Short mmCIF file of C-alpha atoms in Angstrom, two decimals:
data_model
loop_
_atom_site.label_atom_id
_atom_site.label_comp_id
_atom_site.label_asym_id
_atom_site.label_seq_id
_atom_site.Cartn_x
_atom_site.Cartn_y
_atom_site.Cartn_z
CA MET V 128 40.33 51.28 -38.54
CA ALA V 129 36.87 52.57 -39.40
CA GLU V 130 38.00 54.17 -42.67
CA LYS V 131 39.53 50.87 -43.83
CA ALA V 132 36.56 48.71 -42.86
CA ALA V 133 34.26 47.29 -45.51
CA PHE V 134 31.39 46.51 -43.13
CA GLN V 135 29.75 48.04 -40.13
CA VAL V 136 27.79 45.57 -38.02
CA ILE V 137 25.42 46.52 -35.20
CA VAL V 138 24.27 43.63 -33.01
CA LEU V 139 20.89 44.77 -31.66
CA GLY V 140 20.14 41.48 -29.93
CA PRO V 141 23.01 39.16 -29.03
CA THR V 142 21.14 36.54 -27.00
CA GLY V 143 18.85 33.59 -27.58
CA GLY V 144 16.44 34.57 -24.81
CA PRO V 145 14.69 34.36 -22.48
CA ARG V 146 14.41 38.17 -22.46
CA GLU V 147 12.18 39.15 -25.36
CA ASP V 148 13.83 42.55 -25.92
CA ASN V 149 17.33 41.22 -26.48
CA VAL V 150 16.96 38.32 -28.91
CA THR V 151 18.62 37.99 -32.29
CA GLY V 152 18.75 41.02 -34.55
CA ILE V 153 21.77 42.23 -36.53
CA LEU V 154 22.18 45.24 -38.82
CA VAL V 155 24.85 45.23 -41.54
CA ARG V 156 25.86 47.91 -44.03
CA SER V 157 28.67 48.63 -46.45
CA THR V 158 30.75 51.54 -45.19
CA ALA V 159 30.89 52.85 -48.75
CA THR V 160 27.18 53.70 -48.73
CA LYS V 161 27.35 56.35 -45.97
CA TRP V 162 23.88 55.66 -44.50
CA SER V 163 22.04 56.18 -47.78
CA PRO V 164 18.44 54.96 -48.16
CA ASN V 165 18.09 51.16 -48.37
CA SER V 166 21.76 50.74 -47.45
CA VAL V 167 21.23 48.56 -44.36
CA VAL V 168 20.19 44.93 -44.19
CA ALA V 169 18.79 43.27 -41.08
CA VAL V 170 19.73 39.65 -40.48
CA ASP V 171 16.89 38.21 -38.41
CA ALA V 172 14.30 40.29 -36.62
CA GLY V 173 13.86 39.05 -33.09
CA THR V 174 14.80 42.57 -32.00
CA LEU V 175 14.67 45.58 -34.33
CA LEU V 176 12.97 48.82 -33.25
CA ALA V 177 13.45 48.15 -29.54
CA GLY V 178 17.19 47.67 -30.03
CA ILE V 179 17.54 50.70 -32.30
CA ILE V 180 15.65 52.93 -29.85
CA ARG V 181 17.78 51.66 -26.96
CA LEU V 182 20.99 52.60 -28.77
CA LEU V 183 19.71 55.98 -29.98
CA GLU V 184 18.59 56.94 -26.49
CA ARG V 185 22.23 56.65 -25.40
CA SER V 186 23.37 59.01 -28.18
CA ILE V 187 20.72 61.74 -28.29
CA PRO V 188 21.26 64.61 -27.69
CA GLU V 189 24.76 64.47 -26.15
CA HIS V 190 26.47 63.10 -29.26
CA ARG V 191 24.72 65.00 -32.05
CA ASN V 192 26.33 68.02 -33.68
CA GLU V 193 24.63 71.17 -34.93
CA LYS V 194 23.79 69.48 -38.23
CA GLY V 195 21.99 66.64 -36.46
CA ILE V 196 24.73 64.10 -37.25
CA LEU V 197 25.69 61.60 -34.58
CA THR V 198 29.35 61.86 -33.69
CA SER V 199 29.76 58.62 -31.74
CA GLY V 200 28.06 55.34 -30.97
CA PRO V 201 26.88 52.59 -33.32
CA PHE V 202 25.01 55.07 -35.55
CA GLN V 203 27.81 57.61 -35.80
CA GLY V 204 27.80 59.53 -39.06
CA LEU V 205 24.02 59.19 -39.40
CA GLU V 206 22.05 62.39 -39.82
CA LEU V 207 18.95 62.26 -37.64
CA PRO V 208 15.97 64.13 -39.10
CA PHE V 209 13.89 64.03 -35.91
CA GLU V 210 14.30 64.95 -32.25
CA THR V 211 13.33 61.77 -30.39
CA ALA V 212 14.90 58.33 -30.42
CA GLN V 213 11.55 56.77 -31.26
CA ALA V 214 10.97 58.92 -34.35
CA ASN V 215 14.52 58.41 -35.62
CA ALA V 216 14.31 54.66 -35.04
CA ALA V 217 11.16 54.57 -37.17
CA HIS V 218 13.07 56.49 -39.86
CA ILE V 219 15.88 53.92 -39.79
CA PHE V 220 13.42 51.06 -40.03
CA ARG V 221 11.35 52.62 -42.81
CA ASP V 222 14.01 54.24 -44.96
CA LEU V 223 17.46 52.82 -44.26
CA ILE V 224 16.78 49.10 -43.79
CA GLY V 225 16.31 47.84 -47.32
CA ALA V 226 15.58 44.20 -46.52
CA VAL V 227 15.29 41.67 -43.72
CA LEU V 228 17.11 38.34 -44.16
CA VAL V 229 15.53 35.63 -42.04
CA THR V 230 17.60 32.57 -41.13
CA HIS V 231 14.69 30.50 -39.77
CA PRO V 232 11.16 31.13 -38.53
CA HIS V 233 11.49 30.64 -34.78
CA LEU V 234 9.91 33.44 -32.77
CA ASP V 235 13.16 34.77 -31.32
CA HIS V 236 14.22 35.54 -34.90
CA ILE V 237 11.00 36.97 -36.37
CA SER V 238 8.87 38.45 -33.58
CA ALA V 239 9.93 42.06 -34.27
CA LEU V 240 9.11 41.58 -37.95
CA ALA V 241 5.47 41.17 -36.95
CA ILE V 242 5.33 43.82 -34.25
CA ASN V 243 7.32 46.48 -36.15
CA THR V 244 5.90 46.11 -39.66
CA PRO V 245 2.65 48.08 -39.15
CA ILE V 246 4.64 51.35 -38.96
CA LEU V 247 5.78 50.92 -42.57
CA GLU V 248 4.23 53.27 -45.08
CA ALA V 249 2.86 51.63 -48.18
CA GLY V 250 3.92 54.66 -50.22
CA ASN V 251 7.57 53.70 -49.76
CA GLY V 252 6.97 50.31 -51.34
CA PRO V 253 6.98 46.95 -49.58
CA LYS V 254 9.90 45.90 -47.38
CA SER V 255 11.66 42.82 -48.74
CA VAL V 256 11.81 39.73 -46.53
CA ALA V 257 14.35 37.32 -48.04
CA ALA V 258 14.80 33.71 -46.97
CA LEU V 259 14.73 30.12 -48.13
CA PRO V 260 11.31 28.98 -49.41
CA SER V 261 10.58 26.81 -46.36
CA VAL V 262 11.27 29.74 -44.03
CA LEU V 263 8.98 32.10 -45.94
CA SER V 264 6.34 29.38 -46.05
CA ALA V 265 6.30 29.24 -42.27
CA ILE V 266 6.15 33.02 -41.95
CA LYS V 267 3.40 33.31 -44.55
CA ASN V 268 1.20 30.47 -43.32
CA HIS V 269 1.76 30.66 -39.58
CA MET V 270 2.38 34.33 -38.78
CA PHE V 271 1.12 36.75 -41.45
CA ASN V 272 -2.06 34.72 -41.91
CA ASP V 273 -4.80 36.96 -40.44
CA VAL V 274 -4.94 34.68 -37.40
CA ILE V 275 -1.68 35.01 -35.47
CA TRP V 276 -1.06 38.42 -37.11
CA PRO V 277 -2.65 40.36 -39.97
CA ASN V 278 -1.46 39.51 -43.46
CA LEU V 279 0.83 42.47 -44.08
CA SER V 280 2.44 40.92 -47.13
CA ASP V 281 1.62 41.58 -50.78
CA GLU V 282 0.43 38.00 -51.31
CA ASP V 283 -3.06 36.53 -50.90
CA GLY V 284 -4.78 39.89 -50.69
CA GLY V 285 -2.59 41.25 -47.90
CA ALA V 286 -1.81 44.84 -46.96
CA GLY V 287 1.29 45.02 -49.17
CA LEU V 288 3.77 46.26 -46.56
CA LEU V 289 6.09 43.27 -47.05
CA THR V 290 7.17 41.32 -50.09
CA TYR V 291 8.66 37.81 -49.97
CA GLN V 292 11.93 37.11 -51.80
CA ARG V 293 12.47 33.36 -52.08
CA LEU V 294 16.18 32.59 -52.23
CA VAL V 295 17.84 29.71 -54.05
CA GLU V 296 19.76 27.52 -51.61
CA GLY V 297 23.46 27.72 -52.39
CA GLY V 298 23.05 30.80 -54.57
CA ASN V 299 21.34 31.49 -57.86
CA PRO V 300 23.87 30.91 -60.70
CA ARG V 301 21.79 33.09 -63.03
CA PHE V 302 22.87 36.17 -61.11
CA GLY V 303 26.28 37.75 -60.84
CA ARG V 304 29.54 37.25 -62.64
CA GLY V 305 32.97 36.09 -61.59
CA GLU V 306 33.41 36.11 -57.84
CA SER V 307 29.86 37.45 -57.38
CA ARG V 308 28.23 34.60 -59.21
CA GLY V 309 25.23 33.22 -57.33
CA TYR V 310 24.83 36.31 -55.15
CA VAL V 311 21.73 38.51 -55.21
CA ASN V 312 21.19 42.06 -53.98
CA ALA V 313 20.61 42.33 -50.25
CA CYS V 314 20.57 46.13 -50.07
CA ILE V 315 22.49 49.01 -51.59
CA GLY V 316 26.16 48.01 -51.47
CA LEU V 317 25.70 44.43 -50.25
CA LEU V 318 25.13 41.10 -51.99
CA THR V 319 24.08 37.86 -50.33
CA LYS V 320 24.03 34.11 -50.82
CA CYS V 321 22.21 31.69 -48.53
CA LEU V 322 23.15 28.13 -47.58
CA SER V 323 20.97 25.78 -45.58
CA VAL V 324 22.09 24.45 -42.20
CA SER V 325 20.43 22.19 -39.63
CA HIS V 326 18.87 23.40 -36.39
CA GLY V 327 17.87 20.05 -34.92
CA ARG V 328 15.15 17.67 -36.03
CA CYS V 329 11.43 17.18 -35.87
CA LYS V 330 8.65 15.15 -37.47
CA GLN V 331 7.45 17.73 -39.96
CA ARG V 332 7.66 18.13 -43.69
CA TYR V 333 7.83 21.16 -45.93
CA ASN V 334 5.96 20.56 -49.16
CA PRO V 335 7.29 22.90 -51.88
CA GLU V 336 4.17 22.39 -54.01
CA SER V 337 1.68 23.40 -51.34
CA GLU V 338 4.23 25.70 -49.65
CA ARG V 339 3.08 24.37 -46.31
CA HIS V 340 4.59 22.51 -43.41
CA HIS V 341 2.82 19.28 -42.55
CA ARG V 342 3.66 18.67 -38.95
CA ILE V 343 3.30 15.37 -37.16
CA GLY V 344 5.60 15.63 -34.19
CA SER V 345 7.39 17.71 -31.61
CA THR V 346 10.35 19.86 -32.57
CA VAL V 347 12.25 19.20 -29.38
CA PHE V 348 10.67 16.84 -26.91
CA ALA V 349 9.36 13.92 -28.99
CA ASP V 350 11.62 11.34 -27.35
CA HIS V 351 12.18 13.05 -24.03
CA GLN V 352 11.51 10.73 -21.12
CA LEU V 353 9.76 13.46 -19.12
CA MET V 354 7.18 13.86 -21.88
CA VAL V 355 6.02 10.24 -21.76
CA PRO V 356 2.82 9.78 -19.73
CA SER V 357 3.45 7.85 -16.56
CA VAL V 358 -0.23 7.25 -15.83
CA PRO V 359 -3.09 6.44 -18.20
CA SER V 360 -5.02 9.55 -17.17
CA ARG V 361 -2.36 11.74 -18.78
CA ALA V 362 -2.61 10.05 -22.15
CA ILE V 363 -4.17 12.20 -24.85
CA SER V 364 -5.95 10.69 -27.81
CA VAL V 365 -4.81 12.27 -31.06
CA ASP V 366 -5.03 11.71 -34.77
CA HIS V 367 -1.62 10.62 -36.07
CA THR V 368 -2.44 11.39 -39.68
CA GLU V 369 -0.32 13.95 -41.49
CA GLY V 370 -0.85 17.44 -40.18
CA SER V 371 -1.82 16.45 -36.67
CA PHE V 372 0.00 17.91 -33.67
CA PHE V 373 2.18 16.22 -31.09
CA SER V 374 0.92 14.98 -27.77
CA PRO V 375 2.54 12.75 -25.16
CA SER V 376 0.59 9.72 -26.36
CA GLY V 377 2.13 10.29 -29.79
CA SER V 378 5.56 9.36 -28.54
CA PRO V 379 7.14 6.65 -30.72
CA ARG V 380 7.44 4.48 -27.61
CA LEU V 381 3.66 4.54 -27.21
CA MET V 382 2.70 4.06 -30.85
CA PRO V 383 1.11 0.73 -31.80
CA SER V 384 3.58 -1.57 -33.47
CA SER V 385 1.35 -1.64 -36.54
CA GLN V 386 1.63 2.11 -36.98
CA LYS V 387 4.50 3.20 -39.17
CA GLU V 388 6.63 5.86 -37.51
CA PRO V 389 7.30 8.77 -39.87
CA PRO V 390 10.97 9.56 -40.58
CA MET V 391 12.59 12.54 -38.91
CA ALA V 392 13.30 15.78 -40.76
CA THR V 393 15.77 18.55 -40.06
CA VAL V 394 14.69 21.95 -38.84
CA GLU V 395 16.04 24.14 -41.63
CA SER V 396 18.07 27.20 -40.72
CA SER V 397 20.44 29.32 -42.80
CA ALA V 398 23.89 30.83 -43.10
CA PHE V 399 24.06 34.10 -45.05
CA PHE V 400 27.21 35.10 -46.90
CA LEU V 401 27.24 38.90 -47.16
CA ARG V 402 29.55 40.43 -49.76
CA ASP V 403 30.63 44.05 -49.96
CA LEU V 404 30.09 45.20 -53.54
CA ARG V 405 33.00 47.65 -53.52
CA THR V 406 35.79 45.57 -51.96
CA GLY V 407 34.62 41.98 -52.41
CA SER V 408 35.12 41.36 -48.69
CA GLU V 409 32.66 38.98 -47.01
CA ILE V 410 31.24 37.97 -43.66
CA ILE V 411 29.01 35.03 -42.72
CA VAL V 412 26.03 35.33 -40.39
CA PHE V 413 24.61 32.04 -39.13
CA GLY V 414 21.17 31.38 -37.78
CA ASP V 415 20.73 28.76 -35.10
CA VAL V 416 22.81 25.73 -36.04
CA GLU V 417 23.84 22.37 -34.66
CA PRO V 418 27.14 20.52 -35.25
CA ASP V 419 27.37 18.01 -38.08
CA SER V 420 28.53 15.39 -35.58
CA VAL V 421 25.05 15.19 -34.03
CA SER V 422 23.07 16.20 -37.11
CA MET V 423 21.26 14.13 -39.72
CA GLY V 424 23.51 15.49 -42.45
CA THR V 425 26.65 17.49 -43.23
CA CYS V 426 25.23 20.94 -43.93
CA ASN V 427 27.96 22.79 -42.05
CA ARG V 428 30.63 21.14 -44.15
CA GLN V 429 29.02 22.67 -47.24
CA VAL V 430 29.28 26.11 -45.64
CA TRP V 431 32.94 25.51 -44.77
CA GLU V 432 33.63 24.35 -48.33
CA ALA V 433 32.26 27.66 -49.59
CA ALA V 434 34.06 29.68 -46.91
CA ALA V 435 37.53 28.12 -47.08
CA PRO V 436 38.66 29.60 -50.42
CA LYS V 437 37.52 33.03 -49.25
CA ILE V 438 39.74 32.70 -46.18
CA VAL V 439 42.68 31.63 -48.32
CA THR V 440 42.31 34.79 -50.43
CA GLY V 441 41.75 37.00 -47.40
CA LYS V 442 38.24 37.97 -48.47
CA LEU V 443 36.33 36.40 -45.57
CA ARG V 444 36.85 38.62 -42.54
CA ALA V 445 34.39 37.49 -39.88
CA ILE V 446 31.91 34.81 -38.89
CA PHE V 447 28.90 35.52 -36.70
CA ILE V 448 27.75 32.21 -35.25
CA GLU V 449 25.78 31.01 -32.27
CA CYS V 450 27.18 29.27 -29.22
CA SER V 451 24.15 29.01 -26.97
CA TYR V 452 25.48 26.91 -24.09
CA SER V 453 28.71 26.17 -22.24
CA ASP V 454 30.47 22.83 -22.34
CA SER V 455 28.65 21.77 -19.18
CA THR V 456 25.60 21.07 -21.37
CA ASP V 457 25.22 17.51 -22.60
CA ASP V 458 24.49 16.88 -26.27
CA ALA V 459 20.99 15.63 -25.45
CA TYR V 460 20.10 19.10 -24.09
CA LEU V 461 21.57 21.28 -26.82
CA TYR V 462 18.33 21.12 -28.85
CA GLY V 463 19.92 21.99 -32.16
CA HIS V 464 22.47 24.49 -30.82
CA MET V 465 26.23 24.80 -30.38
CA CYS V 466 28.51 24.70 -27.35
CA PRO V 467 32.27 25.50 -27.34
CA ARG V 468 33.55 21.95 -27.85
CA HIS V 469 31.35 21.53 -30.93
CA LEU V 470 32.00 24.97 -32.39
CA VAL V 471 35.77 24.57 -32.18
CA PHE V 472 35.47 21.16 -33.78
CA GLU V 473 33.46 22.69 -36.64
CA LEU V 474 36.03 25.44 -37.07
CA SER V 475 38.74 22.76 -37.12
CA VAL V 476 36.98 21.22 -40.11
CA LEU V 477 37.10 24.63 -41.77
CA ALA V 478 40.75 25.06 -40.80
CA ASN V 479 41.69 21.72 -42.29
CA ARG V 480 40.00 22.66 -45.59
CA VAL V 481 41.80 26.02 -45.63
CA LEU V 482 45.14 24.28 -45.30
CA GLU V 483 44.28 21.79 -48.04
CA LEU V 484 43.60 24.70 -50.38
CA ARG V 485 46.77 26.49 -49.35
CA ASP V 486 48.77 23.35 -50.08
CA SER V 487 47.22 23.21 -53.55
CA LYS V 488 48.60 26.63 -54.51
CA PRO V 489 50.96 26.50 -57.50
CA GLY V 490 54.57 26.17 -56.39
CA VAL V 491 53.70 25.21 -52.83
CA LYS V 492 55.10 21.94 -51.58
CA LYS V 493 52.26 19.76 -50.39
CA ARG V 494 52.31 18.80 -46.74
CA LYS V 495 50.93 15.57 -45.44
CA ARG V 496 47.85 16.23 -43.35
CA GLU V 497 46.38 13.44 -41.34
CA LEU V 498 42.76 13.16 -40.39
CA ALA V 499 41.91 11.17 -37.31
CA ARG V 500 38.93 8.94 -37.96
CA PRO V 501 35.90 9.37 -35.71
CA ALA V 502 37.30 8.68 -32.28
CA THR V 503 35.97 6.91 -29.26
CA THR V 504 36.58 7.97 -25.69
CA GLY V 505 40.20 7.41 -24.75
CA GLY V 506 41.50 7.35 -28.31
CA GLU V 507 44.14 9.72 -29.63
CA GLY V 508 41.76 11.50 -32.00
CA LEU V 509 39.37 14.12 -30.73
CA SER V 510 35.74 13.12 -30.54
CA PRO V 511 33.28 15.88 -31.41
CA ARG V 512 31.63 15.21 -28.05
CA SER V 513 34.86 15.23 -26.04
CA LYS V 514 35.25 18.04 -23.53
CA ARG V 515 39.04 17.87 -23.33
CA SER V 516 41.36 20.31 -25.07
CA LEU V 517 42.46 19.72 -28.64
CA GLY V 518 46.20 19.92 -27.91
CA ASP V 519 48.96 22.24 -26.75
CA SER V 520 49.32 25.79 -28.05
CA ALA V 521 52.40 27.57 -29.39
CA GLU V 522 53.18 31.11 -30.46
CA LYS V 523 54.06 31.35 -34.13
CA SER V 524 55.29 34.06 -36.44
CA ARG V 525 52.74 34.56 -39.18
CA GLU V 526 53.25 35.49 -42.78
CA SER V 527 50.98 34.85 -45.69
CA GLU V 528 51.39 35.19 -49.44
CA PRO V 529 48.49 36.85 -51.29
CA PHE V 530 46.64 34.41 -53.49
CA LEU V 531 43.70 34.71 -55.85
CA GLU V 532 40.63 32.56 -55.37
CA SER V 533 40.67 31.78 -59.07
CA GLN V 534 43.90 29.83 -58.54
CA LEU V 535 42.10 27.19 -56.50
CA PRO V 536 41.87 23.78 -58.15
CA ARG V 537 38.16 23.81 -58.92
CA SER V 538 36.18 24.00 -62.11
CA ASP V 539 34.16 26.76 -60.42
CA PRO V 540 35.57 28.06 -57.13
CA PHE V 541 32.25 29.68 -56.23
CA GLU V 542 30.09 26.63 -56.61
CA VAL V 543 29.18 24.89 -53.37
CA PRO V 544 30.13 21.21 -53.62
CA GLN V 545 27.25 18.79 -53.35
CA ILE V 546 28.11 16.63 -50.37
CA PRO V 547 25.96 13.55 -49.83
CA ARG V 548 23.71 13.82 -46.80
CA MET V 549 23.65 10.84 -44.51
CA ASP V 550 20.76 9.75 -42.37
CA GLY V 551 21.61 9.19 -38.77
CA GLY V 552 19.88 8.37 -35.54
CA SER V 553 19.08 10.52 -32.57
CA GLY V 554 22.55 12.05 -32.33
CA SER V 555 22.31 12.08 -28.56
CA GLY V 556 25.84 10.91 -27.95
CA SER V 557 25.35 7.30 -28.96
CA GLY V 558 27.48 7.63 -32.08
CA ASP V 559 24.57 7.04 -34.45
CA GLY V 560 24.84 10.37 -36.29
CA PRO V 561 26.66 10.87 -39.59
CA SER V 562 30.28 9.82 -39.76
CA VAL V 563 32.38 12.97 -39.40
CA GLU V 564 36.13 12.76 -39.87
CA THR V 565 38.03 14.42 -37.05
CA PRO V 566 40.73 16.91 -38.05
CA ASN V 567 44.08 16.51 -36.34
CA PRO V 568 45.17 19.99 -35.16
CA GLU V 569 48.67 18.76 -34.33
CA SER V 570 49.25 18.32 -38.06
CA TRP V 571 49.11 22.09 -38.53
CA ALA V 572 50.51 23.25 -35.18
CA ASP V 573 53.69 24.56 -36.83
CA THR V 574 51.90 26.17 -39.79
CA THR V 575 52.49 29.86 -40.46
CA PRO V 576 50.12 31.55 -40.59
CA LEU V 577 47.69 29.44 -38.59
CA PRO V 578 44.72 28.39 -40.74
CA LEU V 579 42.14 30.90 -39.47
CA GLU V 580 44.52 33.73 -38.71
CA GLY V 581 42.84 37.10 -39.26
CA VAL V 582 39.30 35.73 -38.99
CA ARG V 583 37.15 37.10 -36.18
CA VAL V 584 34.44 34.82 -34.78
CA TYR V 585 31.64 36.73 -33.06
CA ILE V 586 29.47 34.70 -30.71
CA ILE V 587 25.73 35.37 -30.78
CA HIS V 588 22.58 33.72 -29.43
CA VAL V 589 23.99 33.01 -25.98
CA LYS V 590 21.22 31.70 -23.73
CA ASP V 591 21.02 34.02 -20.74
CA SER V 592 20.47 32.34 -17.38
CA LEU V 593 19.13 35.52 -15.69
CA ALA V 594 20.98 34.39 -12.57
CA ASP V 595 23.38 36.14 -10.23
CA GLY V 596 27.05 35.97 -11.05
CA GLU V 597 28.90 36.14 -14.34
CA PRO V 598 26.74 36.01 -17.48
CA PRO V 599 26.98 32.72 -19.42
CA GLY V 600 28.80 34.41 -22.29
CA VAL V 601 31.89 34.94 -20.16
CA GLN V 602 32.34 31.22 -19.54
CA ILE V 603 31.52 30.37 -23.16
CA ILE V 604 34.19 32.75 -24.47
CA GLU V 605 36.77 31.39 -22.02
CA GLU V 606 36.08 27.83 -23.15
CA LEU V 607 36.17 28.82 -26.82
CA ARG V 608 39.51 30.59 -26.45
CA ALA V 609 41.03 27.65 -24.59
CA HIS V 610 39.79 25.11 -27.15
CA GLY V 611 40.73 27.39 -30.05
CA GLU V 612 44.27 27.88 -28.79
CA ALA V 613 44.68 24.16 -28.27
CA ALA V 614 43.39 23.52 -31.79
CA HIS V 615 45.88 26.02 -33.29
CA LEU V 616 43.09 27.80 -35.19
CA GLY V 617 44.44 31.33 -35.07
CA CYS V 618 41.01 33.01 -35.09
CA GLU V 619 39.81 35.51 -32.49
CA PHE V 620 36.67 34.81 -30.43
CA LEU V 621 34.62 37.84 -29.43
CA LEU V 622 31.35 38.66 -27.70
CA PRO V 623 29.67 41.61 -29.45
CA ASN V 624 28.64 44.54 -27.28
CA PRO V 625 25.36 46.08 -28.50
CA ALA V 626 26.51 49.50 -27.28
CA GLU V 627 29.48 49.45 -29.65
CA GLU V 628 29.76 49.32 -33.40
CA ILE V 629 31.76 46.55 -35.08
CA TRP V 630 34.01 47.53 -37.99
CA ILE V 631 35.15 44.70 -40.24
#
């Protein structure tokens, strides 16, 4: 399996906290590069050195041959130039990781970037940090700013250990040709393209001219009833002009009627498409993301539009996506995250698009596919917020005819469609979010192969409860598999084990 894989993925940190040593950090490399310098890309940096050291400590010295090459474990095949796990981890960080892709600037995704960066040697050149402009703006102005942490970047008179690479949302059409159009270099052997997704909402604005965030509200608790002062003594007087910070007295329910409430904005996160230069195979790695059904827009649908043709051609092999909570969590307490019922609904949207593209193949008889309109409780269609199963499962024989992405009926199959974004309300289960059509899984229950057959979905960013009993990920995977089987998706749901390598 390993010799046929295009990617090796090492999940250093699979959780979303609260342990600080186990939060999001993923290493990806093309297997064709054989651990050459700058051949590894890190997606997010909540955990980097700590996770690498932890894995190396399990492999040294028992699994290193006389030439210093690891013979097993996530770093198998890597020649270690030093004796200790710490020294070899520093070597991996300095010399093998060519760039860090950051999905969004929350601490559980960037804290290691700050703590680890001082060990870089300026003589090797700056380490690239690639992200959307709003993400880099937050990192530049609020972390590497000589206040929270020294300015280690090569901008504004910094130390020059990091360099910022501002990505074009949806891909830069000036780069690449053919199927690689829009992709830019991530590291040796890998290309990447970044699409924006939503991670909740807040009252803040990113100004591209000033490259600053002007914040005037809470990211999470602005409308939470527990944050509203119950007695006058708790009220805090604040300036509600642009740039001021949130306080309980700034709650919209306490604002004077004459004061205009600023509109809400989305918390921007990212989904990175990673493409193997040799084989053209791809994976997607999501940052924190919420479902379109409770979001202010339809960002996920744009990702699925870009992903669907790659599934049809067999190029997209795996999706790494968060599912932070189990289905026992109400929408109002997801705070911009996924739970199984929402993730399976999102994947059903992807599945429906895959089948539409399959039906459009030349010579294929089109099948009628019905979409259930947004459903209410008790209706036949599945509501995105419903906790019931999507339908009954059935075992199918699966065969698929190879098909080129260029055969898809698009003027440019690699251009992400521009889908109008719709403003919604709070999205707290009241039905005031954007209208999202509900796929009808029964319409493809007898399809062979099932729409997402062959795609592996790896679940990351599970919120650990630190309680006795089974870890939350066990219940989340069980719920995902039950919903996925009922929805006739055909994909495989997996929890990555940091002690094991993933070959894709």
